[in-house]
Amino acid sequence: MKFKLFKNSLVQKLLEKVPENLERYKSGDFSNWLETEYEDEFFEVDVPNIKNIDFEILNNRKGDRVQDDVDVILFFKQLEGITPNLARDPRLWTTFCHMYALPYIRMRNPTVFEQDEDEAVNVIKSRLFITGGGRGFERTNSLARLWWYGYIAKRTDLDFDKAIHALVENTDHRASTIERPTLAICSSYMKAMTEVFIEHKEKDDKFFNSRESYRPMMMSVFEMAGRSFYPALKPLEIKAKIDDQISLHRESKS
Amino acid sequence: MRFDLNDSFGYPVLRPDNDDYVGCAIQSSINAVADADLSMVTVSYQISISAPEINKLISENKVELLIYGECRDTWFDIVHYPQTKDGTFSITGNKIDGEFVLTCIVVAKEKIKSYRSIKFNPEYGDAKFDIERGEILAFDNPQSFYITRDTFRNITSLFDYSANVNISVGEWDVSLDNDRIKVEVNPIQLPILRTAEGTNKNKAVLLSGIFLPIVIQIINEMNNNSEEYGDLKWFKVIEQKRVSLQHSIAKNPVRVAQALLKQPLLKLNTTMGWVE
């Protein structure tokens, strides 16, 4: 499949024009306008691994409750074939957000236009463009974050759906893994930690529902990483260390 | 995965700028180079360790020497176990984009009881230490490389225009303090520049009138102020492009800048109807 993407110059123009395009972000459409007015400011990238992307699956989602894990599964599975370095290109996500996924982004950010104009502009910049380095991809852009959550879960080589539910559903789990890339880039650690989350979710272990017990346990896991070099250990060995910490912290609470 | 280089490990660790050990060192010379289309990245290394007890433990297979590579932007990590202290290994290029950090580390493969070295700082006296599997015995400073598709794009893709009300119409200034190079102009000037970018004739003017002097300044800054700017993305990308230029022009900022911009004067020639 060929992706027709914005050139960097068009990304910059749109970024500068967010305040004057507010109405279009609220209820209009960008695709026809940009293709007509800025025809020369697109370029094509051939992505042979992707046959088709159905954005309507996301656009038809109902906003009755936040379900990042479901969105990730719906979106990432279609785009699994793109390489991480293409997924690190701001032009890809800025194009997708503006051309194909506006209804989904509006649904996920229902209060954007209830705020004052400056705040609305800031939210649009963070949700439809890539701002703020790595965080912009992994946390704030409405589509990039879905892909990166999916990619990070896939790296664990565990059951994809279980890994996604375990990592994304609980914001504390997300905060202690995906949002701590310095440690979580270590693939053996991520696999071990995700397995722990899956196991305890399946057992419905209340330990993980209590921030009071969960957070000090995670601090101990982070401290251990300062001395043991996790990449040199097997995921099972790291998991055993995490399990030990859970037992220790569970005992100290009882 | 990064650890605090100055942290106490509770036992002596051989590392640079630290006196846990005296009269010995770990030194690694690592290089990471991407091939022309970024399909493959080759890492070459040479490692030397002069602590006799650590070398003995390596030969006894009780500790292992490894090179750990990580790329924050693509969530990629790799552990390479060298068979000898110098060699190479390769990584598929599409797994890396941006900063790629490589660190040489020595880690315990099994529990080592009562470890001590004659090279320990005398302050340790006769102390012996138990080292657990996975714990670190030695490491060199991480070495950072910048591998990005930007290297294969025009250098002008590193530039952004931005509005600055303090600059008069017709003037411009440049800021090098961020990852991307910022060309600041008056807000009235900004749309004029944007429109000008759309035609080849005006592009020739912009290349010679704005980009060329900036790149000359940048080359001078890179020669004289590498410590100030060395960590920024534009520096690393231009540095990578610069090493591939002909040696004969490498010391002349005016010639280097023209080469990096693919000879702006040729653009003018083309717009004047000149055909080679």
Coordinates of C-alpha atoms in Angstrom, one line a residue:
Chain A
M1 CA 0.0 0.0 0.0
K2 CA 1.2 3.5 -0.7
F3 CA 0.8 6.1 2.1
K4 CA 0.3 9.6 0.8
L5 CA 1.8 11.7 3.6
F6 CA 2.1 15.5 4.3
K7 CA 5.5 17.0 3.6
N8 CA 7.1 18.6 6.6
S9 CA 6.3 22.0 5.2
L10 CA 2.6 21.2 5.3
V11 CA 2.9 19.9 8.9
Q12 CA 4.5 23.2 9.9
K13 CA 1.8 25.2 8.1
L14 CA -1.0 23.3 9.8
L15 CA 0.7 23.7 13.1
E16 CA 0.9 27.5 12.7
K17 CA -2.7 27.6 11.5
V18 CA -4.4 25.6 14.3
P19 CA -6.0 28.8 15.8
E20 CA -7.5 29.8 12.5
N21 CA -8.7 26.3 11.7
L22 CA -10.4 25.7 15.0
E23 CA -13.9 25.5 13.4
R24 CA -12.6 22.9 10.9
Y25 CA -11.2 20.8 13.8
K26 CA -14.5 21.1 15.6
S27 CA -16.9 20.0 12.9
G28 CA -15.3 20.2 9.5
D29 CA -13.1 18.1 7.3
F30 CA -9.4 18.5 6.2
S31 CA -9.0 15.8 3.5
N32 CA -10.7 17.5 0.5
W33 CA -9.4 20.9 1.4
L34 CA -5.8 19.8 1.8
E35 CA -5.8 17.6 -1.3
T36 CA -7.0 20.4 -3.4
E37 CA -5.2 23.4 -1.9
Y38 CA -1.9 21.8 -1.0
E39 CA -1.7 19.1 -3.7
D40 CA 2.1 19.6 -4.1
E41 CA 2.8 19.2 -0.4
F42 CA 2.2 15.5 -0.2
F43 CA 4.7 12.7 -0.9
E44 CA 4.3 8.9 -1.2
V45 CA 5.8 6.1 0.9
D46 CA 5.5 2.5 -0.3
V47 CA 4.6 0.2 2.7
P48 CA 4.3 -3.2 1.1
N49 CA 3.4 -5.0 4.3
I50 CA 0.2 -3.0 4.7
K51 CA -2.6 -3.9 2.3
N52 CA -5.4 -1.7 3.6
I53 CA -6.3 0.4 6.7
D54 CA -9.9 0.8 7.7
F55 CA -10.1 3.9 9.9
E56 CA -13.8 3.6 10.1
I57 CA -13.4 0.9 12.7
L58 CA -12.0 3.6 15.0
N59 CA -14.3 6.4 13.7
N60 CA -17.3 4.3 14.5
R61 CA -16.3 3.6 18.1
K62 CA -18.7 4.9 20.7
G63 CA -17.4 7.1 23.4
D64 CA -19.4 5.6 26.3
R65 CA -16.2 4.8 28.2
V66 CA -12.5 5.0 27.6
Q67 CA -11.2 1.7 26.2
D68 CA -7.6 2.3 25.1
D69 CA -6.9 -1.4 25.1
V70 CA -9.8 -2.1 22.6
D71 CA -8.7 0.8 20.4
V72 CA -5.1 -0.5 20.4
I73 CA -6.2 -4.0 19.3
L74 CA -8.4 -2.6 16.5
F75 CA -5.8 -0.2 15.2
F76 CA -2.4 -1.8 15.8
K77 CA -3.4 -5.1 14.2
Q78 CA -4.0 -3.3 10.9
L79 CA -0.7 -1.4 11.0
E80 CA 1.5 -4.1 12.6
G81 CA 3.6 -4.3 9.4
I82 CA 5.1 -0.8 9.6
T83 CA 8.6 -0.4 10.9
P84 CA 9.4 1.4 14.2
N85 CA 11.4 4.0 12.3
L86 CA 8.4 4.8 10.1
A87 CA 6.3 4.9 13.2
R88 CA 8.7 7.5 14.5
D89 CA 7.9 9.9 11.6
P90 CA 5.7 12.8 12.8
R91 CA 4.4 13.3 9.2
L92 CA 2.8 9.8 9.3
W93 CA 0.6 10.5 12.4
T94 CA -0.1 14.1 11.5
T95 CA -1.4 13.0 8.1
F96 CA -3.5 10.1 9.5
C97 CA -5.0 12.3 12.2
H98 CA -6.0 15.1 9.9
M99 CA -7.1 13.0 6.8
Y100 CA -8.8 9.9 8.2
A101 CA -9.4 9.9 11.9
L102 CA -11.0 13.2 12.9
P103 CA -14.3 11.6 14.1
Y104 CA -12.4 9.2 16.4
I105 CA -10.2 12.0 17.8
R106 CA -13.3 14.2 18.5
M107 CA -15.0 11.2 20.2
R108 CA -11.9 10.6 22.4
N109 CA -11.5 14.3 23.3
P110 CA -15.1 15.4 23.8
T111 CA -14.4 18.5 25.9
V112 CA -11.7 20.1 23.7
F113 CA -14.0 22.8 22.4
E114 CA -15.7 23.5 25.8
Q115 CA -12.4 25.0 27.0
D116 CA -11.0 28.5 26.1
E117 CA -9.4 28.8 22.7
D118 CA -5.8 28.7 23.9
E119 CA -6.4 25.5 25.7
A120 CA -8.2 24.0 22.7
V121 CA -5.3 24.9 20.5
N122 CA -2.9 23.2 22.9
V123 CA -5.0 20.0 23.0
I124 CA -5.3 19.9 19.2
K125 CA -1.5 20.4 18.8
S126 CA -0.8 17.5 21.2
R127 CA -3.5 15.1 19.9
L128 CA -3.2 15.7 16.2
F129 CA 0.5 16.6 15.8
I130 CA 3.7 15.2 17.4
T131 CA 4.9 17.5 20.1
G132 CA 7.2 16.9 23.0
G133 CA 9.6 14.2 21.7
G134 CA 9.1 10.5 22.6
R135 CA 6.2 11.4 24.8
G136 CA 4.4 12.9 21.8
F137 CA 4.4 9.5 20.1
E138 CA 3.8 7.2 23.1
R139 CA 1.4 9.3 25.1
T140 CA -0.3 12.2 23.5
N141 CA -0.9 11.8 19.7
S142 CA -4.3 10.1 19.4
L143 CA -3.2 7.5 16.9
A144 CA 0.6 7.2 17.4
R145 CA 0.0 6.1 21.0
L146 CA -2.3 3.3 19.9
W147 CA 0.5 2.0 17.6
W148 CA 3.2 2.3 20.1
Y149 CA 1.2 0.6 22.9
G150 CA 0.6 -2.2 20.5
Y151 CA 4.3 -2.4 19.4
I152 CA 5.5 -2.4 23.0
A153 CA 3.0 -5.2 23.9
K154 CA 4.1 -7.2 20.8
R155 CA 7.8 -7.0 21.8
T156 CA 7.0 -9.1 24.9
D157 CA 6.2 -12.1 22.7
L158 CA 3.3 -12.9 25.0
D159 CA -0.3 -13.4 24.0
F160 CA -1.0 -10.0 22.4
D161 CA -4.5 -9.4 23.6
K162 CA -3.6 -10.4 27.2
A163 CA -0.5 -8.2 27.1
I164 CA -2.4 -5.2 25.9
H165 CA -5.2 -5.6 28.4
A166 CA -2.6 -6.0 31.2
L167 CA -0.5 -3.0 30.2
V168 CA -3.0 -0.5 29.0
E169 CA -6.2 -1.1 31.0
N170 CA -4.7 -0.1 34.3
T171 CA -3.1 3.4 34.3
D172 CA -0.7 2.4 37.1
H173 CA 0.6 -0.5 35.1
R174 CA 1.0 1.8 32.1
A175 CA 2.8 4.4 34.3
S176 CA 5.3 1.9 35.6
T177 CA 6.2 0.4 32.3
I178 CA 5.4 2.2 29.0
E179 CA 5.8 5.6 30.7
R180 CA 9.2 4.6 32.1
P181 CA 11.1 3.9 28.9
T182 CA 14.6 4.0 30.4
L183 CA 13.9 0.7 32.1
A184 CA 11.1 -0.6 29.9
I185 CA 13.2 -0.6 26.7
C186 CA 14.9 -3.7 28.2
S187 CA 12.8 -6.4 26.5
S188 CA 13.4 -9.1 29.1
Y189 CA 12.2 -6.7 31.9
M190 CA 9.1 -5.8 29.9
K191 CA 8.3 -9.4 29.2
A192 CA 8.7 -10.3 32.9
M193 CA 6.7 -7.4 34.2
T194 CA 3.9 -7.9 31.7
E195 CA 3.7 -11.6 32.7
V196 CA 3.4 -10.6 36.3
F197 CA 0.5 -8.2 35.4
I198 CA -1.3 -10.9 33.3
E199 CA -0.9 -13.5 36.0
H200 CA -2.3 -11.2 38.8
K201 CA -5.1 -9.9 36.6
E202 CA -6.2 -13.5 35.9
K203 CA -6.1 -14.3 39.6
D204 CA -7.9 -11.0 40.3
D205 CA -5.2 -10.2 42.8
K206 CA -6.2 -7.2 44.9
F207 CA -2.5 -6.4 45.7
F208 CA -2.3 -4.7 42.3
N209 CA -5.4 -2.6 42.9
S210 CA -4.0 -0.9 45.9
R211 CA -1.6 1.9 45.1
E212 CA -0.4 1.8 48.7
S213 CA 1.1 -1.6 48.2
Y214 CA 1.8 -1.6 44.5
R215 CA 3.8 1.6 44.3
P216 CA 6.4 0.8 47.0
M217 CA 6.8 -2.7 45.4
M218 CA 7.5 -1.1 42.0
M219 CA 10.0 1.3 43.6
S220 CA 11.9 -1.8 44.9
V221 CA 11.9 -3.3 41.4
F222 CA 13.3 -0.1 40.0
E223 CA 16.0 0.0 42.7
M224 CA 17.0 -3.6 41.9
A225 CA 17.6 -2.5 38.3
G226 CA 20.3 -0.2 39.5
R227 CA 22.4 -3.1 40.6
S228 CA 21.3 -6.2 38.6
F229 CA 21.8 -5.7 34.9
Y230 CA 18.3 -6.9 33.7
P231 CA 19.3 -7.3 30.0
A232 CA 21.7 -10.0 31.0
L233 CA 19.0 -12.0 32.8
K234 CA 16.3 -14.2 31.4
P235 CA 12.7 -12.9 31.7
L236 CA 11.9 -15.8 34.1
E237 CA 14.8 -14.7 36.4
I238 CA 13.6 -11.1 36.4
K239 CA 10.0 -12.3 37.0
A240 CA 11.2 -14.4 40.0
K241 CA 12.8 -11.2 41.5
I242 CA 9.6 -9.3 41.0
D243 CA 7.6 -12.1 42.5
D244 CA 9.9 -12.0 45.6
Q245 CA 9.3 -8.3 45.9
I246 CA 5.5 -8.8 45.7
S247 CA 5.7 -11.4 48.5
L248 CA 7.9 -9.2 50.6
H249 CA 5.6 -6.2 50.3
R250 CA 2.5 -8.3 50.7
E251 CA 3.9 -9.7 54.0
S252 CA 4.9 -6.2 55.2
K253 CA 1.3 -5.2 54.8
S254 CA -0.2 -8.2 56.5
Chain B
M1 CA 18.4 0.5 30.3
R2 CA 20.7 3.0 32.0
F3 CA 22.1 3.1 35.4
D4 CA 23.7 5.9 37.3
L5 CA 27.4 5.8 36.4
N6 CA 28.4 7.3 39.7
D7 CA 26.1 5.2 41.9
S8 CA 27.5 3.0 44.7
F9 CA 27.0 -0.7 44.0
G10 CA 27.9 -1.8 47.5
Y11 CA 31.1 -3.4 46.1
P12 CA 33.9 -2.2 43.9
V13 CA 33.0 -1.8 40.2
L14 CA 35.7 -1.2 37.6
R15 CA 34.6 1.9 35.6
P16 CA 36.0 5.2 34.3
D17 CA 36.5 8.2 36.5
N18 CA 36.1 6.1 39.7
D19 CA 38.7 4.9 42.1
D20 CA 37.1 1.6 43.3
Y21 CA 40.0 0.0 41.5
V22 CA 43.5 1.5 41.1
G23 CA 46.1 0.9 38.4
C24 CA 43.7 -0.8 36.0
A25 CA 40.9 0.1 33.6
I26 CA 38.2 -1.0 31.2
Q27 CA 38.4 0.6 27.8
S28 CA 36.1 0.1 24.9
S29 CA 36.3 1.6 21.5
I30 CA 32.9 1.1 19.8
N31 CA 31.7 2.4 16.4
A32 CA 28.3 2.0 14.8
V33 CA 27.9 2.7 11.1
A34 CA 24.9 2.5 8.8
D35 CA 25.2 1.4 5.2
A36 CA 24.1 3.6 2.4
D37 CA 20.4 2.9 2.5
L38 CA 20.2 2.3 6.3
S39 CA 19.3 -1.3 5.7
M40 CA 22.0 -2.5 8.1
V41 CA 24.0 -1.1 11.0
T42 CA 27.4 -2.6 11.7
V43 CA 28.8 -2.3 15.2
S44 CA 32.6 -2.8 15.6
Y45 CA 34.4 -2.9 18.9
Q46 CA 37.7 -3.3 20.6
I47 CA 37.7 -3.9 24.4
S48 CA 40.5 -4.1 26.8
I49 CA 40.3 -4.9 30.5
S50 CA 43.4 -4.7 32.7
A51 CA 42.0 -6.0 36.0
P52 CA 43.6 -9.5 36.3
E53 CA 40.8 -11.0 38.5
I54 CA 38.1 -10.0 36.1
N55 CA 40.0 -11.4 33.1
K56 CA 40.4 -14.6 35.0
L57 CA 36.7 -14.8 35.8
I58 CA 35.9 -14.2 32.1
S59 CA 38.3 -17.1 31.1
E60 CA 36.6 -19.3 33.7
N61 CA 33.2 -18.4 32.3
K62 CA 32.0 -17.1 35.6
V63 CA 31.4 -13.6 34.4
E64 CA 30.6 -12.5 30.8
L65 CA 31.5 -9.6 28.7
L66 CA 28.6 -8.1 26.8
I67 CA 27.8 -5.1 24.6
Y68 CA 24.3 -3.7 25.3
G69 CA 22.7 -1.5 22.6
E70 CA 19.5 0.5 23.0
C71 CA 17.6 2.9 20.9
R72 CA 15.1 4.9 22.9
D73 CA 13.1 6.1 19.8
T74 CA 12.4 2.7 18.4
W75 CA 12.2 0.8 21.8
F76 CA 14.9 -1.5 20.5
D77 CA 17.5 -3.3 22.7
I78 CA 20.1 -5.9 22.0
V79 CA 22.7 -7.9 24.0
H80 CA 25.7 -9.0 22.1
Y81 CA 28.2 -11.5 23.7
P82 CA 31.6 -11.0 22.0
Q83 CA 33.6 -14.2 21.5
T84 CA 36.8 -12.1 21.4
K85 CA 37.7 -8.7 22.6
D86 CA 37.5 -7.2 19.1
G87 CA 35.0 -7.9 16.4
T88 CA 31.8 -6.8 14.7
F89 CA 28.1 -7.6 14.7
S90 CA 25.2 -6.3 12.5
I91 CA 21.7 -5.1 13.2
T92 CA 18.8 -4.6 10.7
G93 CA 18.6 -0.9 10.1
N94 CA 14.9 -0.5 10.4
K95 CA 15.1 -1.3 14.1
I96 CA 17.1 1.9 14.8
D97 CA 16.3 5.5 14.4
G98 CA 17.9 8.4 16.3
E99 CA 20.3 7.9 19.2
F100 CA 21.7 4.5 19.5
V101 CA 23.7 3.9 22.8
L102 CA 26.2 1.1 23.2
T103 CA 27.7 0.1 26.5
C104 CA 30.4 -2.5 27.3
I105 CA 29.6 -4.3 30.5
V106 CA 31.0 -7.2 32.5
V107 CA 28.2 -9.1 34.4
A108 CA 28.3 -12.1 36.8
K109 CA 27.0 -15.3 35.2
E110 CA 26.8 -17.1 38.5
K111 CA 27.2 -16.3 42.2
I112 CA 30.8 -15.4 42.9
K113 CA 31.7 -15.9 46.5
S114 CA 34.3 -13.8 48.4
Y115 CA 35.4 -11.8 45.4
R116 CA 38.4 -9.6 45.8
S117 CA 41.1 -8.1 43.6
I118 CA 44.6 -7.0 44.3
K119 CA 43.6 -3.9 42.3
F120 CA 40.9 -2.8 44.8
N121 CA 41.5 0.6 46.2
P122 CA 43.5 0.1 49.5
E123 CA 40.6 1.7 51.4
Y124 CA 38.7 -1.6 50.9
G125 CA 41.4 -3.3 53.1
D126 CA 40.9 -7.1 53.0
A127 CA 37.2 -6.9 52.2
K128 CA 35.7 -9.6 50.1
F129 CA 32.3 -9.5 48.4
D130 CA 29.7 -11.9 47.3
I131 CA 28.4 -11.0 43.8
E132 CA 25.1 -12.3 42.6
R133 CA 24.3 -13.5 39.1
G134 CA 23.4 -10.5 36.9
E135 CA 25.3 -8.0 39.0
I136 CA 27.8 -5.7 37.3
L137 CA 31.6 -6.0 37.8
A138 CA 32.8 -3.5 35.3
F139 CA 31.5 -1.1 32.6
D140 CA 32.8 1.6 30.3
N141 CA 31.0 4.9 29.6
P142 CA 28.1 4.4 27.2
Q143 CA 28.9 5.6 23.6
S144 CA 26.2 7.3 21.6
F145 CA 25.7 7.3 17.9
Y146 CA 23.1 9.0 15.8
I147 CA 21.5 6.9 13.1
T148 CA 18.6 8.4 11.3
R149 CA 16.9 8.6 7.9
D150 CA 17.4 12.3 8.2
T151 CA 21.0 11.6 7.1
F152 CA 19.6 10.7 3.7
R153 CA 17.2 13.6 3.4
N154 CA 18.2 17.2 2.3
I155 CA 19.9 19.1 5.0
T156 CA 17.2 21.7 4.8
S157 CA 14.8 19.2 6.4
L158 CA 16.5 20.1 9.7
F159 CA 15.4 23.7 9.5
D160 CA 12.2 25.3 10.7
Y161 CA 11.0 28.8 10.2
S162 CA 9.5 30.6 13.2
A163 CA 7.9 34.0 13.8
N164 CA 9.7 36.6 16.0
V165 CA 8.1 40.0 16.3
N166 CA 11.4 41.5 17.4
I167 CA 12.9 40.9 14.0
S168 CA 12.2 43.5 11.2
V169 CA 10.7 42.5 7.9
G170 CA 13.5 41.6 5.5
E171 CA 15.8 40.4 8.3
W172 CA 16.3 37.0 9.8
D173 CA 18.2 35.4 12.6
V174 CA 19.1 31.8 13.5
S175 CA 19.0 29.8 16.7
L176 CA 21.0 26.6 17.1
D177 CA 20.0 25.8 20.7
N178 CA 17.5 23.1 19.9
D179 CA 17.5 19.8 18.1
R180 CA 16.2 21.5 14.9
I181 CA 17.7 24.7 13.5
K182 CA 15.3 27.6 13.9
V183 CA 15.3 30.4 11.3
E184 CA 13.5 33.4 12.9
V185 CA 11.7 36.0 10.9
N186 CA 9.1 38.7 11.3
P187 CA 5.5 37.2 11.3
I188 CA 4.8 39.2 8.0
Q189 CA 7.9 37.6 6.4
L190 CA 6.9 34.1 7.3
P191 CA 4.1 33.5 4.8
I192 CA 6.2 35.1 2.1
L193 CA 9.0 32.5 2.7
R194 CA 6.5 29.7 2.8
T195 CA 5.1 30.7 -0.6
A196 CA 8.6 31.2 -2.0
E197 CA 9.5 27.6 -1.1
G198 CA 6.9 26.5 -3.7
T199 CA 8.9 27.5 -6.8
N200 CA 12.3 26.3 -8.0
K201 CA 13.4 29.9 -8.8
N202 CA 12.7 31.2 -5.3
K203 CA 14.2 28.1 -3.8
A204 CA 17.5 29.0 -5.4
V205 CA 17.3 32.4 -3.7
L206 CA 16.5 30.9 -0.3
L207 CA 19.3 28.3 -0.6
S208 CA 22.0 30.9 -1.3
G209 CA 20.5 33.8 0.7
I210 CA 19.5 32.0 3.9
F211 CA 20.6 28.3 4.1
L212 CA 24.2 28.7 2.8
P213 CA 25.3 31.4 5.3
I214 CA 23.6 29.4 8.1
V215 CA 25.4 26.2 7.2
I216 CA 28.7 28.0 7.0
Q217 CA 28.1 29.4 10.5
I218 CA 27.1 25.9 11.6
I219 CA 30.3 24.3 10.3
N220 CA 32.3 26.9 12.1
E221 CA 30.3 26.3 15.3
M222 CA 30.8 22.5 14.9
N223 CA 34.6 23.0 14.6
N224 CA 34.9 25.4 17.5
N225 CA 32.0 24.6 19.8
S226 CA 31.4 20.9 19.6
E227 CA 30.9 20.6 23.4
E228 CA 28.1 23.1 23.4
Y229 CA 26.1 21.7 20.5
G230 CA 27.4 18.1 20.2
D231 CA 24.3 16.5 21.8
L232 CA 21.8 18.1 19.5
K233 CA 20.2 16.3 16.6
W234 CA 21.2 18.7 13.9
F235 CA 24.9 18.4 14.9
K236 CA 24.8 14.6 14.8
V237 CA 23.0 14.5 11.4
I238 CA 25.3 17.1 9.8
E239 CA 28.4 15.4 11.3
Q240 CA 27.3 12.1 9.8
K241 CA 26.9 13.8 6.4
R242 CA 30.2 15.7 6.7
V243 CA 32.3 12.5 7.2
S244 CA 31.2 11.3 3.8
L245 CA 32.5 14.4 2.0
Q246 CA 35.7 14.5 0.0
H247 CA 38.7 14.9 2.3
S248 CA 40.1 17.8 0.2
I249 CA 37.3 20.2 1.1
A250 CA 36.7 19.0 4.7
K251 CA 38.6 21.8 6.3
N252 CA 37.0 24.6 4.4
P253 CA 33.6 25.7 5.9
V254 CA 32.5 27.5 2.7
R255 CA 33.1 24.5 0.5
V256 CA 31.7 22.0 3.1
A257 CA 28.5 24.1 3.3
Q258 CA 28.1 24.2 -0.5
A259 CA 28.6 20.4 -0.7
L260 CA 26.1 19.8 2.1
L261 CA 23.5 21.9 0.2
K262 CA 24.3 20.1 -3.0
Q263 CA 25.9 23.2 -4.6
P264 CA 23.2 26.0 -4.4
L265 CA 24.7 27.8 -7.4
L266 CA 23.7 24.8 -9.6
K267 CA 20.1 25.5 -8.7
L268 CA 20.5 29.1 -9.9
N269 CA 22.1 27.8 -13.2
T270 CA 19.1 25.5 -13.7
T271 CA 16.6 28.3 -13.2
M272 CA 18.6 30.4 -15.7
G273 CA 18.1 27.7 -18.3
W274 CA 21.7 26.4 -18.2
V275 CA 22.0 22.8 -19.2
E276 CA 25.1 20.7 -18.5

